[in-house]
């Protein structure tokens, strides 16, 4: 004879399958919101910054460059901070161009910001400032007039100059 004993029955609630989707969606929203916040803090959407208040900071790492600062600046006296993390001296050349000129287009065709190239052109005629990029950090004054400015790190060896394009910024006339 077979006897049956009563067994305890438990109801187990299954976790909803959509909870992971909600968590993933919320995490995605948080990441996007953080990225937008960082972008907003680093963008110049408010218009040009006065030259005296502008941040112009170029860094040479030894095998590349970085720019930290404003992209649109109102004309006037400003400062350029040069940071050379390489163990050797690299000069910084600042050139000014007329917006839309064929010289600007030709110069930008050599390398975009962050790019590099080898030049045998010598010192450019549009150079408005040059700074010794000795290892370390230095800040130098610069008079900014309306135009497009290209900041390059260069190291001359013989007849060739190896150039790293550090930044391209716009300077506008004061109202």
mmCIF file of C-alpha atoms in Angstrom:
data_model
loop_
_atom_site.group_PDB
_atom_site.id
_atom_site.type_symbol
_atom_site.label_atom_id
_atom_site.label_comp_id
_atom_site.label_asym_id
_atom_site.label_seq_id
_atom_site.Cartn_x
_atom_site.Cartn_y
_atom_site.Cartn_z
ATOM 1 C CA UNK A 1 0.000 0.000 0.000
ATOM 2 C CA UNK A 2 1.167 3.401 -0.862
ATOM 3 C CA UNK A 3 0.736 6.167 1.594
ATOM 4 C CA UNK A 4 0.946 9.755 0.699
ATOM 5 C CA UNK A 5 2.014 12.360 3.062
ATOM 6 C CA UNK A 6 0.929 15.893 2.554
ATOM 7 C CA UNK A 7 3.705 18.048 1.199
ATOM 8 C CA UNK A 8 4.092 21.696 1.761
ATOM 9 C CA UNK A 9 3.416 23.724 -1.322
ATOM 10 C CA UNK A 10 5.246 27.017 -1.719
ATOM 11 C CA UNK A 11 4.526 29.549 -4.314
ATOM 12 C CA UNK A 12 7.687 31.058 -5.671
ATOM 13 C CA UNK A 13 7.345 34.404 -7.315
ATOM 14 C CA UNK A 14 9.456 34.615 -10.401
ATOM 15 C CA UNK A 15 11.537 37.738 -10.761
ATOM 16 C CA UNK A 16 10.313 39.810 -13.603
ATOM 17 C CA UNK A 17 12.513 39.436 -16.653
ATOM 18 C CA UNK A 18 12.331 43.109 -17.535
ATOM 19 C CA UNK A 19 14.211 44.315 -14.419
ATOM 20 C CA UNK A 20 17.603 43.872 -16.085
ATOM 21 C CA UNK A 21 16.375 45.776 -19.102
ATOM 22 C CA UNK A 22 15.242 48.639 -16.891
ATOM 23 C CA UNK A 23 18.584 48.689 -15.066
ATOM 24 C CA UNK A 24 20.482 48.659 -18.374
ATOM 25 C CA UNK A 25 18.285 51.436 -19.748
ATOM 26 C CA UNK A 26 18.762 53.559 -16.609
ATOM 27 C CA UNK A 27 22.531 53.007 -16.722
ATOM 28 C CA UNK A 28 22.591 54.054 -20.377
ATOM 29 C CA UNK A 29 20.638 57.220 -19.576
ATOM 30 C CA UNK A 30 23.040 58.034 -16.713
ATOM 31 C CA UNK A 31 26.098 57.545 -18.953
ATOM 32 C CA UNK A 32 24.625 59.707 -21.713
ATOM 33 C CA UNK A 33 23.686 62.423 -19.196
ATOM 34 C CA UNK A 34 27.229 62.400 -17.766
ATOM 35 C CA UNK A 35 28.752 62.625 -21.261
ATOM 36 C CA UNK A 36 26.484 65.541 -22.166
ATOM 37 C CA UNK A 37 27.472 67.276 -18.924
ATOM 38 C CA UNK A 38 31.184 66.881 -19.629
ATOM 39 C CA UNK A 39 30.688 68.090 -23.193
ATOM 40 C CA UNK A 40 28.712 71.130 -22.007
ATOM 41 C CA UNK A 41 31.439 72.079 -19.523
ATOM 42 C CA UNK A 42 34.116 71.895 -22.228
ATOM 43 C CA UNK A 43 32.234 73.512 -25.090
ATOM 44 C CA UNK A 44 32.239 77.139 -26.131
ATOM 45 C CA UNK A 45 28.552 77.371 -26.972
ATOM 46 C CA UNK A 46 28.302 80.629 -25.032
ATOM 47 C CA UNK A 47 30.170 82.510 -27.773
ATOM 48 C CA UNK A 48 33.666 83.945 -27.893
ATOM 49 C CA UNK A 49 35.663 84.424 -24.701
ATOM 50 C CA UNK A 50 37.644 87.622 -24.088
ATOM 51 C CA UNK A 51 41.351 87.133 -24.840
ATOM 52 C CA UNK A 52 42.336 87.983 -21.268
ATOM 53 C CA UNK A 53 39.961 85.308 -19.920
ATOM 54 C CA UNK A 54 40.674 82.678 -22.572
ATOM 55 C CA UNK A 55 42.460 79.446 -21.821
ATOM 56 C CA UNK A 56 44.980 78.454 -24.498
ATOM 57 C CA UNK A 57 46.975 75.423 -23.356
ATOM 58 C CA UNK A 58 48.952 73.183 -25.699
ATOM 59 C CA UNK A 59 50.706 70.024 -24.570
ATOM 60 C CA UNK A 60 53.375 67.969 -26.313
ATOM 61 C CA UNK A 61 53.741 64.423 -24.980
ATOM 62 C CA UNK A 62 56.753 63.397 -27.036
ATOM 63 C CA UNK A 63 54.687 61.526 -29.596
ATOM 64 C CA UNK A 64 51.526 63.625 -29.865
ATOM 65 C CA UNK A 65 49.756 66.794 -28.824
ATOM 66 C CA UNK A 66 46.692 67.875 -26.909
ATOM 67 C CA UNK A 67 44.787 71.160 -26.674
ATOM 68 C CA UNK A 68 42.813 72.341 -23.687
ATOM 69 C CA UNK A 69 41.059 75.652 -23.965
ATOM 70 C CA UNK A 70 38.644 77.865 -25.789
ATOM 71 C CA UNK A 71 38.036 77.521 -29.511
ATOM 72 C CA UNK A 72 36.604 80.995 -30.154
ATOM 73 C CA UNK A 73 38.287 84.017 -28.587
ATOM 74 C CA UNK A 74 37.734 87.767 -28.899
ATOM 75 C CA UNK A 75 40.786 89.735 -30.021
ATOM 76 C CA UNK A 76 43.139 91.207 -27.436
ATOM 77 C CA UNK A 77 46.068 90.310 -25.225
ATOM 78 C CA UNK A 78 45.978 86.710 -24.014
ATOM 79 C CA UNK A 79 48.317 84.022 -22.774
ATOM 80 C CA UNK A 80 49.503 80.719 -24.211
ATOM 81 C CA UNK A 81 50.502 77.950 -21.821
ATOM 82 C CA UNK A 82 52.990 75.507 -23.329
ATOM 83 C CA UNK A 83 53.501 72.139 -21.659
ATOM 84 C CA UNK A 84 56.344 70.041 -23.010
ATOM 85 C CA UNK A 85 56.371 66.544 -21.510
ATOM 86 C CA UNK A 86 59.169 65.404 -23.832
ATOM 87 C CA UNK A 87 62.760 65.279 -22.551
ATOM 88 C CA UNK A 88 63.954 67.585 -25.362
ATOM 89 C CA UNK A 89 63.143 71.107 -26.550
ATOM 90 C CA UNK A 90 60.370 71.487 -29.109
ATOM 91 C CA UNK A 91 59.547 74.958 -30.401
ATOM 92 C CA UNK A 92 55.975 76.190 -30.618
ATOM 93 C CA UNK A 93 54.978 78.141 -33.730
ATOM 94 C CA UNK A 94 51.802 80.210 -33.839
ATOM 95 C CA UNK A 95 50.512 81.160 -37.290
ATOM 96 C CA UNK A 96 47.582 83.436 -38.168
ATOM 97 C CA UNK A 97 45.495 83.020 -41.326
ATOM 98 C CA UNK A 98 42.600 84.815 -42.970
ATOM 99 C CA UNK A 99 39.491 82.606 -42.642
ATOM 100 C CA UNK A 100 38.694 80.839 -45.908
ATOM 101 C CA UNK A 101 42.041 81.679 -47.544
ATOM 102 C CA UNK A 102 43.777 79.201 -49.802
ATOM 103 C CA UNK A 103 46.852 79.404 -47.502
ATOM 104 C CA UNK A 104 44.723 78.211 -44.581
ATOM 105 C CA UNK A 105 43.243 75.392 -46.640
ATOM 106 C CA UNK A 106 46.714 74.309 -47.791
ATOM 107 C CA UNK A 107 48.066 74.400 -44.229
ATOM 108 C CA UNK A 108 45.149 72.407 -42.835
ATOM 109 C CA UNK A 109 45.583 69.871 -45.648
ATOM 110 C CA UNK A 110 49.079 69.075 -44.312
ATOM 111 C CA UNK A 111 47.660 67.694 -41.066
ATOM 112 C CA UNK A 112 44.509 68.032 -38.984
ATOM 113 C CA UNK A 113 44.661 69.009 -35.324
ATOM 114 C CA UNK A 114 46.379 66.152 -33.513
ATOM 115 C CA UNK A 115 48.169 65.091 -36.701
ATOM 116 C CA UNK A 116 51.830 65.330 -37.655
ATOM 117 C CA UNK A 117 53.946 65.807 -40.764
ATOM 118 C CA UNK A 118 57.465 66.535 -41.984
ATOM 119 C CA UNK A 119 58.141 69.908 -43.581
ATOM 120 C CA UNK A 120 61.065 71.435 -45.418
ATOM 121 C CA UNK A 121 59.355 74.806 -45.833
ATOM 122 C CA UNK A 122 61.378 76.618 -43.185
ATOM 123 C CA UNK A 123 59.874 79.337 -41.018
ATOM 124 C CA UNK A 124 56.387 80.249 -42.256
ATOM 125 C CA UNK A 125 55.701 83.867 -43.228
ATOM 126 C CA UNK A 126 52.395 83.875 -41.288
ATOM 127 C CA UNK A 127 54.092 83.160 -37.968
ATOM 128 C CA UNK A 128 53.034 85.679 -35.302
ATOM 129 C CA UNK A 129 54.723 84.115 -32.269
ATOM 130 C CA UNK A 130 57.254 81.450 -31.392
ATOM 131 C CA UNK A 131 57.998 79.956 -27.994
ATOM 132 C CA UNK A 132 60.783 77.688 -26.822
ATOM 133 C CA UNK A 133 59.093 74.509 -25.715
ATOM 134 C CA UNK A 134 61.714 73.518 -23.184
ATOM 135 C CA UNK A 135 60.698 70.559 -21.027
ATOM 136 C CA UNK A 136 58.186 71.667 -18.419
ATOM 137 C CA UNK A 137 55.490 74.330 -18.426
ATOM 138 C CA UNK A 138 55.642 78.015 -19.340
ATOM 139 C CA UNK A 139 53.090 80.746 -19.975
ATOM 140 C CA UNK A 140 53.735 83.490 -22.507
ATOM 141 C CA UNK A 141 51.720 86.538 -23.627
ATOM 142 C CA UNK A 142 50.262 86.712 -27.119
ATOM 143 C CA UNK A 143 48.486 89.509 -28.965
ATOM 144 C CA UNK A 144 45.503 87.943 -30.727
ATOM 145 C CA UNK A 145 44.071 89.672 -33.796
ATOM 146 C CA UNK A 146 41.091 88.382 -35.814
ATOM 147 C CA UNK A 147 41.851 85.271 -37.834
ATOM 148 C CA UNK A 148 42.378 81.524 -37.621
ATOM 149 C CA UNK A 149 45.355 80.498 -35.514
ATOM 150 C CA UNK A 150 47.294 77.265 -35.883
ATOM 151 C CA UNK A 151 49.601 76.220 -33.042
ATOM 152 C CA UNK A 152 52.284 73.656 -33.933
ATOM 153 C CA UNK A 153 55.116 71.972 -32.045
ATOM 154 C CA UNK A 154 58.204 71.545 -34.216
ATOM 155 C CA UNK A 155 61.685 70.087 -33.928
ATOM 156 C CA UNK A 156 64.224 71.021 -36.599
ATOM 157 C CA UNK A 157 66.791 68.418 -37.573
ATOM 158 C CA UNK A 158 68.932 69.439 -40.512
ATOM 159 C CA UNK A 159 66.788 70.756 -43.349
ATOM 160 C CA UNK A 160 63.591 69.054 -42.179
ATOM 161 C CA UNK A 161 61.224 70.001 -39.399
ATOM 162 C CA UNK A 162 59.015 67.412 -37.771
ATOM 163 C CA UNK A 163 55.726 69.119 -36.862
ATOM 164 C CA UNK A 164 52.847 68.142 -34.585
ATOM 165 C CA UNK A 165 49.643 70.128 -35.066
ATOM 166 C CA UNK A 166 48.507 71.088 -31.554
ATOM 167 C CA UNK A 167 45.486 73.355 -32.058
ATOM 168 C CA UNK A 168 43.349 75.356 -34.450
ATOM 169 C CA UNK A 169 41.446 78.262 -32.877
ATOM 170 C CA UNK A 170 39.446 81.240 -34.133
ATOM 171 C CA UNK A 171 39.904 84.814 -32.960
ATOM 172 C CA UNK A 172 37.043 87.220 -33.718
ATOM 173 C CA UNK A 173 36.853 91.022 -33.694
ATOM 174 C CA UNK A 174 35.550 92.713 -30.575
ATOM 175 C CA UNK A 175 32.063 94.169 -30.970
#
